CSV table of C-alpha atoms and ligand atoms in Angstrom, one decimal:
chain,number,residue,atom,x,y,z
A,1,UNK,CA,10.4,30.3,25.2
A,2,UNK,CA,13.6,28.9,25.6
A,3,UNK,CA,16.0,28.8,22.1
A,4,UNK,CA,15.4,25.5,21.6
A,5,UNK,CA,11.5,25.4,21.3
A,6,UNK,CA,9.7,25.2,17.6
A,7,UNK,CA,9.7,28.7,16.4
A,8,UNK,CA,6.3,29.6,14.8
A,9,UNK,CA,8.5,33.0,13.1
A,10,UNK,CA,10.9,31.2,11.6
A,11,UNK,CA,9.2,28.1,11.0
A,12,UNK,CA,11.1,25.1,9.1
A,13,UNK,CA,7.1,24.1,6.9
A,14,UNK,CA,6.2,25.4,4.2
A,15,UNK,CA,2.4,24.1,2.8
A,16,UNK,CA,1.7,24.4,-0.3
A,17,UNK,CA,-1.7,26.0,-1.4
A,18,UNK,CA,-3.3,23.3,-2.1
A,19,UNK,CA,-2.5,21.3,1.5
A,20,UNK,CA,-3.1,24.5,3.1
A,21,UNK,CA,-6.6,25.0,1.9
A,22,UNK,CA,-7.4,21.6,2.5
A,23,UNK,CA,-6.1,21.9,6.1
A,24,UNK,CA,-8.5,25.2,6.9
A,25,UNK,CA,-11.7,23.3,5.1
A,26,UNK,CA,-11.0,19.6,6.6
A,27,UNK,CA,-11.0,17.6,3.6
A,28,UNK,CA,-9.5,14.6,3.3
A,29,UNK,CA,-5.3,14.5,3.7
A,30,UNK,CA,-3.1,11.7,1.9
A,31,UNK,CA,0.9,11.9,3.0
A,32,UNK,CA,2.8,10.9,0.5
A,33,UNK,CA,6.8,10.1,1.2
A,34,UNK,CA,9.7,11.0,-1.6
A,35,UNK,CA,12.4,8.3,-0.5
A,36,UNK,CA,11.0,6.3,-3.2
A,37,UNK,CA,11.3,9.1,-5.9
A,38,UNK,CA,14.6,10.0,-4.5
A,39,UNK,CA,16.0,6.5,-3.8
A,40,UNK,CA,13.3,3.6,-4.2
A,41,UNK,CA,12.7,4.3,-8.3
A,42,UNK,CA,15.3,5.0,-11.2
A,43,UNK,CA,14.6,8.1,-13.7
A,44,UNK,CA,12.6,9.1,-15.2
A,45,UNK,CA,9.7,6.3,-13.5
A,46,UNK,CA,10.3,7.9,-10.3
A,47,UNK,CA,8.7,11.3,-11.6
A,48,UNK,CA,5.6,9.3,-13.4
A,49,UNK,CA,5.1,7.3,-10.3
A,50,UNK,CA,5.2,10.6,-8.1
A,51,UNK,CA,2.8,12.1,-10.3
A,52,UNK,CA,0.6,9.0,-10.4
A,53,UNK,CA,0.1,8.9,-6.9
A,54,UNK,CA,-0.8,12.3,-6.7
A,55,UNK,CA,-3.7,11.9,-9.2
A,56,UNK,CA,-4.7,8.7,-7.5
A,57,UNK,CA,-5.1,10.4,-4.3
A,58,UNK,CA,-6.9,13.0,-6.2
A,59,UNK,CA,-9.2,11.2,-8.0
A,60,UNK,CA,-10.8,9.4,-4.7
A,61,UNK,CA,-11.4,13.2,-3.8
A,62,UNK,CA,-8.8,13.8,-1.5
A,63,UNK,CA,-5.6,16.2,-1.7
A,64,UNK,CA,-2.1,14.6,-2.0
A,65,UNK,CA,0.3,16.1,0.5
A,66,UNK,CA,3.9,14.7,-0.8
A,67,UNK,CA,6.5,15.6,1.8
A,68,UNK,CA,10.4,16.4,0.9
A,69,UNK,CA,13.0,18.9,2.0
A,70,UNK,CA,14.2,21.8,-0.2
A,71,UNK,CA,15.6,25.0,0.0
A,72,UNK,CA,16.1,24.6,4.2
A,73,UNK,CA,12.2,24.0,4.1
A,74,UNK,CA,10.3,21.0,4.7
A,75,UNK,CA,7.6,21.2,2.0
A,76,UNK,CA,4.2,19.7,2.6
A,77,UNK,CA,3.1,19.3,-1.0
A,78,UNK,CA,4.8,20.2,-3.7
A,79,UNK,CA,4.4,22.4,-6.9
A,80,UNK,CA,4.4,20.7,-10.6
A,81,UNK,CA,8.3,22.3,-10.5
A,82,UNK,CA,9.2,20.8,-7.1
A,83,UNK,CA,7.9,17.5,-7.8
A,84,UNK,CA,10.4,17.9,-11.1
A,85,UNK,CA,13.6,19.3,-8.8
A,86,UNK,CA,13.4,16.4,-6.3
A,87,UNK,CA,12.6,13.9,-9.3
A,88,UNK,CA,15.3,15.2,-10.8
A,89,UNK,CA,17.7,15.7,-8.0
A,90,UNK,CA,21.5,15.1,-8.7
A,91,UNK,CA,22.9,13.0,-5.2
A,92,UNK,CA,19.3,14.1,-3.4
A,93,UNK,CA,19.8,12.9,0.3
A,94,UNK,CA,17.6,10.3,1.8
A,95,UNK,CA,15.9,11.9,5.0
A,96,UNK,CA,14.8,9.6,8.4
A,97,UNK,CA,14.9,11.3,11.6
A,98,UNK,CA,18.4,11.9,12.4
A,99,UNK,CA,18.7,13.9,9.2
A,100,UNK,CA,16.5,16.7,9.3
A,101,UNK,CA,18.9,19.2,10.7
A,102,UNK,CA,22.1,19.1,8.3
A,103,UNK,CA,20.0,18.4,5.2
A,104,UNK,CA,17.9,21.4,6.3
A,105,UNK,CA,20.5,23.4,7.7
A,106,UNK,CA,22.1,22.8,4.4
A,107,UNK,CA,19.9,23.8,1.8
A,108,UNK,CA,20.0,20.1,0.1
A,109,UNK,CA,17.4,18.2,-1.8
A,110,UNK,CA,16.2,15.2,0.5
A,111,UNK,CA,13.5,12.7,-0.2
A,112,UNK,CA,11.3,11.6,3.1
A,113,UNK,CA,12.0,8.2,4.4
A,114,UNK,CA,8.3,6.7,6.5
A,115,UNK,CA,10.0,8.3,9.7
A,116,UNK,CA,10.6,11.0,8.6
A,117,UNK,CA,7.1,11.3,6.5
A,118,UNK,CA,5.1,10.3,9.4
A,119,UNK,CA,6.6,12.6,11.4
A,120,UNK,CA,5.8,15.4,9.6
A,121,UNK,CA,2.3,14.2,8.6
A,122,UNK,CA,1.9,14.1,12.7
A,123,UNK,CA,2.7,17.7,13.2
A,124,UNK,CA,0.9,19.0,10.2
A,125,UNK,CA,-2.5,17.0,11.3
A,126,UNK,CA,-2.5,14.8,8.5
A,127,UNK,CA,-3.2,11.4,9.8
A,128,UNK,CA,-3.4,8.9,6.5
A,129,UNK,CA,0.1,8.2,4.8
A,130,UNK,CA,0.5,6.0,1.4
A,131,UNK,CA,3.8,4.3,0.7
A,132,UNK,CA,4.7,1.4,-1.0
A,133,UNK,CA,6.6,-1.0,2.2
A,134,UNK,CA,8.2,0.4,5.5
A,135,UNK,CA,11.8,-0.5,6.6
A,136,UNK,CA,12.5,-3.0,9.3
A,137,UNK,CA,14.6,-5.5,10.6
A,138,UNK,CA,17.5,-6.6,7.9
A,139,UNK,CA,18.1,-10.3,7.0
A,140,UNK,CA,21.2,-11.5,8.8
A,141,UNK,CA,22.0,-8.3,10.5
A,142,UNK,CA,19.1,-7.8,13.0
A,143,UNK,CA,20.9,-4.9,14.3
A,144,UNK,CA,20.2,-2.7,11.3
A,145,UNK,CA,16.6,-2.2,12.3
A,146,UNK,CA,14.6,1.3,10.3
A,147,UNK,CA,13.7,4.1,12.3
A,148,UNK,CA,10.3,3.5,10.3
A,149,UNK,CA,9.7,0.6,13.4
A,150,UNK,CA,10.6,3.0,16.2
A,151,UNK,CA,8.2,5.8,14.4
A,152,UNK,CA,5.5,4.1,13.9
A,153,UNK,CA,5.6,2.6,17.7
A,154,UNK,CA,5.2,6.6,18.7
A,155,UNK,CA,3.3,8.6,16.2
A,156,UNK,CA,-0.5,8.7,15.7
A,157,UNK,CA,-0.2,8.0,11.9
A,158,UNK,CA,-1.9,5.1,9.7
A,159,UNK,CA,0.3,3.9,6.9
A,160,UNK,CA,-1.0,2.4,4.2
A,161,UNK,CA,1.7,0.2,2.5
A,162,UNK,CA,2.1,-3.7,1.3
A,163,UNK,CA,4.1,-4.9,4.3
A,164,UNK,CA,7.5,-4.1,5.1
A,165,UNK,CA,10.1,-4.5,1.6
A,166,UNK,CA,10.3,-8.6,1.4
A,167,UNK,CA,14.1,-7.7,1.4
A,168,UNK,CA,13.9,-7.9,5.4
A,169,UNK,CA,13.4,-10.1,7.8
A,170,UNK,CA,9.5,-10.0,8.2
A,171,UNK,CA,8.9,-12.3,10.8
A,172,UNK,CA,11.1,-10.1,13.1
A,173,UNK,CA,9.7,-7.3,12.1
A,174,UNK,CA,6.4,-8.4,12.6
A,175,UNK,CA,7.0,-9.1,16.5
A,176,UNK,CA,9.4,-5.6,17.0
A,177,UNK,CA,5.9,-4.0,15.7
A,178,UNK,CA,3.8,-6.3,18.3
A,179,UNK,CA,6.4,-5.3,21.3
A,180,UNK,CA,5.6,-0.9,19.9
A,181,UNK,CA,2.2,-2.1,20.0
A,182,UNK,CA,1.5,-1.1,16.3
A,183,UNK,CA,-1.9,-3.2,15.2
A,184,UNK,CA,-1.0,-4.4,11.9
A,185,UNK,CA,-4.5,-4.6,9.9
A,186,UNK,CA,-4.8,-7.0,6.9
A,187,UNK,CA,-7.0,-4.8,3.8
A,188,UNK,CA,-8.7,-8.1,2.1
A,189,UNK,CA,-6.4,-10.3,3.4
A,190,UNK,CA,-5.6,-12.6,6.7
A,191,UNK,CA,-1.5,-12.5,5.8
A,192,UNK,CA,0.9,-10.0,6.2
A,193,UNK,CA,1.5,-9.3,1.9
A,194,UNK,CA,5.6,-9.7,0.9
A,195,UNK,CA,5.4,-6.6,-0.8
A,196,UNK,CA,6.1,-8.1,-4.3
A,197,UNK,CA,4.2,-11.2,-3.3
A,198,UNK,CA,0.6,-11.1,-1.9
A,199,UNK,CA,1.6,-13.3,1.1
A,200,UNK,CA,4.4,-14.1,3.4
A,201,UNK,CA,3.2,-16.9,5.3
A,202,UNK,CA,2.7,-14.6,8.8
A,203,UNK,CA,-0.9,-14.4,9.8
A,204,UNK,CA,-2.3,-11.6,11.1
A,205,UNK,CA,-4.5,-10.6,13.9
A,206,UNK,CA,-7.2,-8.0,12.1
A,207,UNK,CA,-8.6,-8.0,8.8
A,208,UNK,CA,-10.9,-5.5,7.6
A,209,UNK,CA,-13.2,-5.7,4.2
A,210,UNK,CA,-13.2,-2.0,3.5
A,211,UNK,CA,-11.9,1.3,3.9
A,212,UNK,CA,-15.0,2.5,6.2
A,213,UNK,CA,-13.8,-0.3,8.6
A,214,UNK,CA,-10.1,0.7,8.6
A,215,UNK,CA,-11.6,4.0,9.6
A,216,UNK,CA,-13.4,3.2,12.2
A,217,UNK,CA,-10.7,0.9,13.6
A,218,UNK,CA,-8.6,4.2,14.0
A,219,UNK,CA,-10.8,6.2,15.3
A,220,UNK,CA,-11.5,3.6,18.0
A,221,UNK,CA,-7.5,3.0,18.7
A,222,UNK,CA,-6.8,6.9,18.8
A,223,UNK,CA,-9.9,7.9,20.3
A,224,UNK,CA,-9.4,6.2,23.5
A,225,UNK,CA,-5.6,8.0,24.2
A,226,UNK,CA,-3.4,5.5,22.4
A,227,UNK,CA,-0.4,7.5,20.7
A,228,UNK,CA,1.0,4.5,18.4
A,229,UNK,CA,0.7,4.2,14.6
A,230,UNK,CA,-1.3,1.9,13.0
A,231,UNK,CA,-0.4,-0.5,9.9
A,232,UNK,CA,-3.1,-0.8,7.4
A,233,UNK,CA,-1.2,-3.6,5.0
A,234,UNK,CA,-2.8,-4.1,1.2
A,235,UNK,CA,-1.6,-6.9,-1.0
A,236,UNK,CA,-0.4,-5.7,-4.6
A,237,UNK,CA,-3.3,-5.6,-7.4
A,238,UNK,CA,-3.3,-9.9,-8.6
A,239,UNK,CA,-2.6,-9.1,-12.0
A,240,UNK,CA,1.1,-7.4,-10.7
A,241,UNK,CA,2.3,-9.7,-8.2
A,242,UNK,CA,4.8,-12.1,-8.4
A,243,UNK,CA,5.0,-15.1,-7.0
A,244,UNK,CA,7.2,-15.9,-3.7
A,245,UNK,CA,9.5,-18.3,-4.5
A,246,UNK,CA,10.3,-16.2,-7.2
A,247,UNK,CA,10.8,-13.0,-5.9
A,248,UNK,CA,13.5,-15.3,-2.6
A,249,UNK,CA,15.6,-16.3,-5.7
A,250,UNK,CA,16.2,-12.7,-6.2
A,251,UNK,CA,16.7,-11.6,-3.4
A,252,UNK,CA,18.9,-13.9,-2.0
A,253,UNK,CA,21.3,-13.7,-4.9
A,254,UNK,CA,21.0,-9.4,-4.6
A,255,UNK,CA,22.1,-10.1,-0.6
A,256,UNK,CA,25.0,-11.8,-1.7
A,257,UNK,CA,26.2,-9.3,-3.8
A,258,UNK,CA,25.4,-6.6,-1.3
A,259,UNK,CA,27.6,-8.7,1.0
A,260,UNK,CA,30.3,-8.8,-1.3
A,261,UNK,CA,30.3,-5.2,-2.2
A,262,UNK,CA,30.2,-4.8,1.9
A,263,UNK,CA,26.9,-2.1,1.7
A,264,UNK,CA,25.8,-1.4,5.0
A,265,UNK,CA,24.1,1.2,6.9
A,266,UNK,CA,21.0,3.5,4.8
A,267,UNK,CA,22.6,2.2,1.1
A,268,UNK,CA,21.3,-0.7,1.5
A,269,UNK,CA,17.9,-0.8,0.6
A,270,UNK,CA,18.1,1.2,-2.4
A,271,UNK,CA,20.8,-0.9,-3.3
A,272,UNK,CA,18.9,-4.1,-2.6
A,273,UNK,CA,15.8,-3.0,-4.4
A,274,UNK,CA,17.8,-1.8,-7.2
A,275,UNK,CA,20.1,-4.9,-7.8
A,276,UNK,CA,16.1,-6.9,-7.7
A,277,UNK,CA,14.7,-4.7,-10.2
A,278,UNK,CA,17.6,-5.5,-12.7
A,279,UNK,CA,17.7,-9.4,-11.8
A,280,UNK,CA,14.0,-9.5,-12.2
A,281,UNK,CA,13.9,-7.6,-15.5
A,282,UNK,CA,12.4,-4.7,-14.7
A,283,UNK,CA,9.3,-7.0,-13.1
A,284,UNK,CA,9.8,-6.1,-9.5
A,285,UNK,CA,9.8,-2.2,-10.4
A,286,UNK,CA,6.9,-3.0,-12.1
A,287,UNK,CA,4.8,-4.1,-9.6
A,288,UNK,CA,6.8,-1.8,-7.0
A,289,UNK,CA,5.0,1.2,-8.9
A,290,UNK,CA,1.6,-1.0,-9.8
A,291,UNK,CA,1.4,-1.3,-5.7
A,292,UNK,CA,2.0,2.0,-4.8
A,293,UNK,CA,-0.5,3.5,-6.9
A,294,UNK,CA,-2.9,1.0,-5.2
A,295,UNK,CA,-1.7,2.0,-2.0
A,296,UNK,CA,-2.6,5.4,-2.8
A,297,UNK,CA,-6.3,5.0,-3.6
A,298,UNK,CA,-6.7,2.9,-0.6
A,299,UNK,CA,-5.2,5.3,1.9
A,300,UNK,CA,-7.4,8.3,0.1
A,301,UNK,CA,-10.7,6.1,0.5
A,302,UNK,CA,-9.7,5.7,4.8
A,303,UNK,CA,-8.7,9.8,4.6
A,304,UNK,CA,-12.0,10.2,2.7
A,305,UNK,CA,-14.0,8.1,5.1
A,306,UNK,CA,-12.1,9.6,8.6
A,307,UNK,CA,-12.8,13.1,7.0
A,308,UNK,CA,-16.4,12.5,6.6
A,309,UNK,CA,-16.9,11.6,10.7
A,310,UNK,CA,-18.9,8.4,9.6
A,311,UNK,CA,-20.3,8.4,12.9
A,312,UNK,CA,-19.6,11.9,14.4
A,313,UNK,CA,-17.9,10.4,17.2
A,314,UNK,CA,-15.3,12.1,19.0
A,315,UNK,CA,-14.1,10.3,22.4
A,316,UNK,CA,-12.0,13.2,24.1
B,1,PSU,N1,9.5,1.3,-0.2
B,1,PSU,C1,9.9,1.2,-1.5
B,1,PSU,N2,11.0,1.9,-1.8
B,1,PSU,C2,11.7,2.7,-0.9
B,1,PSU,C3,11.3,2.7,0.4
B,1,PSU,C4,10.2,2.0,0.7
B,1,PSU,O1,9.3,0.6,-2.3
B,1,PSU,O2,12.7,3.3,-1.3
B,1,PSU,C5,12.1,3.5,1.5
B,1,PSU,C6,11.0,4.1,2.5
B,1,PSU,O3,11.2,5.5,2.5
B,1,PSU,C7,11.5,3.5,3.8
B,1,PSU,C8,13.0,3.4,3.6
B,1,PSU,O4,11.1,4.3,4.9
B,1,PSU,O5,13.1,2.9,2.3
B,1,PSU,C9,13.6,2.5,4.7
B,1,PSU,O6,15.0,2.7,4.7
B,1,PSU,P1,15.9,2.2,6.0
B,1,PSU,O7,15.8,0.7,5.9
B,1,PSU,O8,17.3,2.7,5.7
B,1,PSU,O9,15.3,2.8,7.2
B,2,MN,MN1,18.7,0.6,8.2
């Protein structure tokens, strides 16, 4: 073994009882991320939500696994008092790929970013992940593109989620996910969902009625060798979304200011969906935390359907 390879001894993941049991008896695995408890929610809604999606997933039968980093571990699924310390975090560190190392090498407290979540969801075997929108390609700077896109263009992971954050630039990050070959799958819907807003205007290719069908989608996409992710995309509930001309007024004055205050690089979109929150009123947050909880049940009912083997197959 040479230095370098994954020590089993002195492994970096620690499982927590619960995701450990449900590992060894194969019931149904949700991945939940903590960028949006660290970074994507203000205090003290970021602990509710947290909490919230964790009984969600419960509730539909399956077992939350909510990733974060902690104490130089990366912790599949967290204890009532870690859920608390990164909820509670003073200057926590937001976590995508190239961060693992010096946040675990130094002890800090880091919420999970999607990259970062479905990475570790990969290597622990869970394959259904809730969040509430991926990263992409940013609006006037189509260099600043997430690792999220890169991610889900190599790891065997579906994420449930309303779109990518209507901050971006969907309709280029809608063909960067075509050219990773990442199927994009419409729950209930033929249009790619603006994350605040139930539709963007982009139409998509797949649409699928239930979670059975998303299931059996994956299966099929997987089972014949292919490696990528897969995009299950979910409107938010109708009685929480806002509509889209509404939500562009917001978000075009919050880019502005962003420009002005010359935020770049990771800062940005916790400072973009911050600056909506507060010129929306709290609305956006709102329906931020009405659609992740959504999320969360749908993603549990796929889980709960892959876990079952609806049809036993296994192409190998
Ligand atoms: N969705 C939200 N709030 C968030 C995020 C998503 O409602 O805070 C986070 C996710 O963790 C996503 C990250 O992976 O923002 C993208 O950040 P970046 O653009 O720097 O890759
Ligand atoms: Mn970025």
């Amino acid at each position: 073994m040479t230095p370098f390879e994954p020590s089993l001894k002195r492994s970096p993941y620690q499982l927590s009882r619960e995701v450990a049991n449900a590992k060894g008896n194969n019931l149904p695995l949700v991945a939940l991320e903590s960028t949006v408890v660290t970074h994507g929610l203000p205090k003290p809604e970021n602990l509710a939500l947290a909490r919230a999606m964790e009984a969600v997933v419960r509730g539909v039968g399956a077992v939350p696994a909510t990733i974060a980093l902690m104490d130089g571990k990366v912790k599949v699924g967290l204890t009532e008092t870690e859920l608390e310390r990164l909820a509670k975090a003073e200057n926590p560190r937001k976590v995508s790929l190239l961060d693992f190392g010096v946040v675990l090498a130094g002890g800090e407290i880091g919420g999970t970013t999607v990259a970062a979540t479905m990475f570790v969801a990969e290597k622990q075997g869970i394959q259904v992940f809730a969040t509430g929108g991926i990263g992409g390609v940013h609006r006037g700077n189509p260099t600043d593109i997430s690792t999220d896109l890169m991610q889900l263009g190599r790891c065997p992971v579906l994420v449930v989620c309303a779109g990518a954050k209507a901050i971006l630039d969907l309709p280029a990050t809608m063909e960067y996910l075509e050219t990773q070959g990442v199927p994009v799958i419409g729950f209930q819907t033929d249009e790619l969902p603006a994350f605040y807003a139930t539709s963007s205007g982009i139409k998509l290719k797949a649409r699928v009625e239930t979670p059975k069908e998303a299931a059996k989608i994956t299966e099929a996409h997987w089972g014949m060798g292919l490696k990528s992710g897969i995009l299950l995309v979910v409107p938010p509930p109708k009685d929480a979304a806002i509509e889209r001309s509404l939500v562009e007024g917001w978000i075009e004055k919050a880019l502005l200011q962003a420009n002005v205050e010359g935020i770049r690089g990771n800062a940005i979109t916790p400072y973009l969906l911050d600056r909506v929150s507060h010129l929306s009123e709290g609305r956006s947050k709102r329906t931020n935390i009405a659609l992740l909880k959504n999320n969360a049940r749908v993603a549990a009912e796929v889980a709960a359907s892959l876990a079952s083997g609806f049809e036993s197959t296994r192409y190998i």
